[in-house]
């Protein structure tokens, strides 16, 4: 990976918003895990957990996306 500090700085505000969304994702994941432990027959909790994991990974994906968009 090449060093592109400008892409990092431009993507930082969007990554901050994504970080807030990832916190929501972590809360959803925790809630889905608790519900699936109580009632393992709930298949919708698995989908919620997958969505929450995607939300938690979002800040890193956004930063990488912005860094890749910036030319040298």
Coordinates of N, CA, C and O in Angstrom, one line a residue:
X1 N 0.8 -1.2 0.0 CA 0.0 0.0 0.0 C 0.9 1.2 0.0 O 1.8 1.3 0.7
X2 N 0.5 2.2 -0.8 CA 1.3 3.4 -1.0 C 0.9 4.4 0.1 O -0.2 4.4 0.6
X3 N 1.8 5.3 0.4 CA 1.6 6.3 1.4 C 0.8 7.5 0.7 O 1.4 8.1 -0.1
X4 N -0.4 7.7 1.1 CA -1.2 8.8 0.6 C -1.8 9.6 1.8 O -3.0 9.4 2.1
X5 N -1.1 10.5 2.4 CA -1.6 11.2 3.6 C -2.8 12.1 3.2 O -3.6 12.3 4.1
X6 N -2.8 12.7 2.0 CA -4.0 13.5 1.6 C -5.3 12.7 1.6 O -6.3 13.2 2.1
X7 N -5.3 11.5 1.1 CA -6.5 10.7 1.1 C -6.9 10.4 2.6 O -8.1 10.3 2.9
X8 N -5.9 10.2 3.4 CA -6.3 9.9 4.8 C -7.0 11.1 5.5 O -8.0 11.0 6.2
X9 N -6.4 12.3 5.2 CA -7.0 13.5 5.8 C -8.4 13.8 5.3 O -9.3 14.3 6.0
X10 N -8.6 13.6 4.0 CA -9.9 13.9 3.4 C -10.9 12.9 3.9 O -12.1 13.2 4.1
X11 N -10.5 11.6 4.1 CA -11.5 10.6 4.5 C -11.7 10.6 6.0 O -12.7 9.9 6.4
X12 N -11.0 11.3 6.7 CA -11.1 11.3 8.2 C -12.5 11.7 8.7 O -13.0 11.0 9.6
X13 N -13.1 12.8 8.2 CA -14.5 13.1 8.7 C -15.5 12.1 8.4 O -16.4 11.8 9.2
X14 N -15.4 11.4 7.2 CA -16.3 10.4 6.9 C -16.1 9.1 7.7 O -17.0 8.4 8.1
X15 N -14.8 8.9 8.1 CA -14.5 7.8 8.9 C -15.0 8.0 10.3 O -15.4 7.1 11.0
X16 N -15.1 9.3 10.8 CA -15.6 9.6 12.1 C -17.1 9.3 12.1 O -17.6 8.7 13.1
X17 N -17.8 9.6 11.1 CA -19.2 9.3 11.0 C -19.4 7.8 11.0 O -20.3 7.3 11.6
X18 N -18.6 7.1 10.2 CA -18.6 5.7 10.1 C -18.3 5.0 11.5 O -18.9 4.0 11.8
X19 N -17.5 5.7 12.3 CA -17.1 5.2 13.6 C -18.4 5.2 14.5 O -18.6 4.3 15.3
X20 N -19.1 6.3 14.4 CA -20.4 6.4 15.2 C -21.4 5.3 14.7 O -22.0 4.7 15.6
X21 N -21.4 5.1 13.4 CA -22.3 4.0 12.9 C -21.8 2.6 13.4 O -22.6 1.8 13.7
X22 N -20.5 2.5 13.5 CA -20.0 1.2 14.0 C -20.3 0.9 15.4 O -20.5 -0.2 15.9
X23 N -20.4 2.0 16.2 CA -20.8 1.9 17.6 C -22.3 1.4 17.7 O -22.6 0.5 18.5
X24 N -23.1 1.9 16.8 CA -24.5 1.4 16.7 C -24.5 -0.1 16.3 O -25.2 -0.9 16.9
X25 N -23.6 -0.4 15.4 CA -23.5 -1.8 14.9 C -23.0 -2.7 16.1 O -23.5 -3.8 16.2
X26 N -22.1 -2.2 16.9 CA -21.7 -3.0 18.0 C -22.8 -3.3 19.0 O -23.0 -4.4 19.6
X27 N -23.6 -2.2 19.2 CA -24.8 -2.4 20.1 C -25.8 -3.4 19.5 O -26.3 -4.2 20.3
X28 N -26.0 -3.3 18.2 CA -27.0 -4.3 17.6 C -26.4 -5.7 17.6 O -27.1 -6.6 17.9
X29 N -25.1 -5.8 17.5 CA -24.5 -7.1 17.5 C -24.6 -7.7 18.9 O -25.0 -8.9 19.1
X30 N -24.4 -6.9 20.0 CA -24.6 -7.4 21.3 C -26.0 -7.8 21.6 O -26.3 -8.8 22.2
X31 N -26.9 -6.9 21.2 CA -28.4 -7.3 21.4 C -28.7 -8.5 20.6 O -29.4 -9.4 21.2
X32 N -28.3 -8.7 19.4 CA -28.5 -9.9 18.6 C -27.9 -11.1 19.2 O -28.5 -12.2 19.2
X33 N -26.8 -11.0 19.8 CA -26.1 -12.1 20.5 C -26.9 -12.6 21.7 O -27.1 -13.7 22.0
X34 N -27.4 -11.6 22.5 CA -28.1 -11.9 23.7 C -29.5 -12.6 23.3 O -29.9 -13.6 23.9
X35 N -30.1 -12.1 22.3 CA -31.4 -12.7 21.9 C -31.2 -14.1 21.3 O -32.0 -15.0 21.6
X36 N -30.1 -14.3 20.5 CA -29.9 -15.6 20.0 C -29.5 -16.6 21.1 O -29.7 -17.8 20.9
X37 N -28.9 -16.1 22.2 CA -28.6 -17.0 23.3 C -29.9 -17.4 24.0 O -30.1 -18.6 24.4
X38 N -30.8 -16.5 24.1 CA -32.1 -16.8 24.8 C -33.0 -17.7 23.9 O -33.6 -18.6 24.4
X39 N -33.0 -17.3 22.6 CA -33.9 -18.1 21.7 C -33.1 -18.4 20.5 O -33.1 -17.6 19.5
X40 N -32.4 -19.6 20.4 CA -31.6 -19.9 19.3 C -32.4 -20.2 18.0 O -31.8 -20.2 16.9
X41 N -33.7 -20.3 18.1 CA -34.5 -20.5 16.9 C -34.7 -19.3 16.1 O -35.2 -19.3 14.9
X42 N -34.3 -18.1 16.6 CA -34.6 -16.8 15.9 C -33.5 -16.7 14.8 O -32.3 -16.3 15.1
X43 N -33.8 -16.9 13.5 CA -32.9 -16.8 12.4 C -32.6 -15.4 12.1 O -31.6 -15.0 11.5
X44 N -33.6 -14.5 12.4 CA -33.3 -13.1 12.1 C -32.2 -12.5 12.9 O -31.6 -11.5 12.4
X45 N -31.9 -13.0 14.0 CA -30.8 -12.5 14.8 C -29.4 -12.7 14.1 O -28.5 -11.9 14.3
X46 N -29.3 -13.8 13.4 CA -28.1 -14.1 12.6 C -27.9 -13.0 11.6 O -26.8 -12.5 11.4
X47 N -29.0 -12.6 10.9 CA -28.9 -11.5 9.9 C -28.5 -10.2 10.5 O -27.7 -9.4 10.0
X48 N -29.1 -9.9 11.7 CA -28.7 -8.7 12.4 C -27.3 -8.7 12.9 O -26.6 -7.7 12.8
X49 N -26.8 -9.9 13.3 CA -25.4 -9.9 13.7 C -24.5 -9.7 12.5 O -23.4 -9.0 12.6
X50 N -24.8 -10.2 11.3 CA -24.0 -10.0 10.1 C -24.0 -8.5 9.7 O -23.0 -8.0 9.3
X51 N -25.2 -7.9 9.8 CA -25.3 -6.5 9.5 C -24.4 -5.7 10.5 O -23.7 -4.7 10.1
X52 N -24.5 -6.0 11.7 CA -23.7 -5.3 12.8 C -22.2 -5.5 12.5 O -21.5 -4.5 12.7
X53 N -21.8 -6.6 12.1 CA -20.3 -6.8 11.8 C -19.9 -6.0 10.7 O -18.8 -5.4 10.7
X54 N -20.7 -5.8 9.6 CA -20.4 -5.0 8.5 C -20.4 -3.5 9.0 O -19.5 -2.7 8.5
X55 N -21.2 -3.1 9.9 CA -21.2 -1.7 10.4 C -19.9 -1.5 11.2 O -19.4 -0.4 11.2
X56 N -19.5 -2.5 11.9 CA -18.3 -2.3 12.8 C -17.0 -2.2 11.9 O -16.1 -1.4 12.2
X57 N -17.0 -2.8 10.7 CA -15.9 -2.8 9.8 C -15.9 -1.5 8.9 O -15.0 -1.2 8.2
X58 N -17.0 -0.8 8.9 CA -17.2 0.4 8.0 C -16.1 1.4 8.1 O -15.7 1.9 7.1
X59 N -15.6 1.9 9.3 CA -14.6 3.0 9.3 C -13.4 2.6 8.5 O -12.8 3.4 7.8
X60 N -12.9 1.4 8.7 CA -11.7 1.0 8.0 C -11.9 0.9 6.5 O -11.0 1.3 5.7
X61 N -13.0 0.4 6.1 CA -13.4 0.3 4.7 C -13.4 1.7 4.0 O -12.9 1.9 2.9
X62 N -14.0 2.7 4.8 CA -14.1 4.0 4.2 C -12.7 4.7 4.1 O -12.4 5.3 3.1
X63 N -11.9 4.5 5.1 CA -10.6 5.1 5.0 C -9.8 4.5 3.8 O -9.1 5.2 3.0
X64 N -9.8 3.2 3.7 CA -9.1 2.5 2.6 C -9.7 3.0 1.2 O -9.0 3.2 0.3
X65 N -11.0 3.1 1.1 CA -11.6 3.6 -0.1 C -11.1 5.0 -0.5 O -10.8 5.2 -1.6
X66 N -11.1 5.9 0.5 CA -10.6 7.3 0.2 C -9.2 7.3 -0.2 O -8.8 8.0 -1.1
X67 N -8.4 6.5 0.5 CA -6.9 6.5 0.2 C -6.7 5.9 -1.2 O -5.8 6.4 -2.0
X68 N -7.5 4.9 -1.6 CA -7.3 4.4 -3.0 C -7.8 5.3 -4.1 O -7.3 5.3 -5.2
X69 N -8.7 6.3 -3.8 CA -9.2 7.2 -4.8 C -8.2 8.3 -5.1 O -8.2 8.9 -6.2
X70 N -7.4 8.7 -4.1 CA -6.4 9.8 -4.3 C -5.2 9.3 -5.1 O -4.5 8.4 -4.7
X71 N -5.0 10.0 -6.3 CA -3.8 9.7 -7.0 C -2.5 10.2 -6.3 O -2.6 11.0 -5.4
X72 N -1.4 9.7 -6.7 CA -0.1 10.1 -6.1 C 0.0 11.6 -6.2 O 0.2 12.3 -5.4

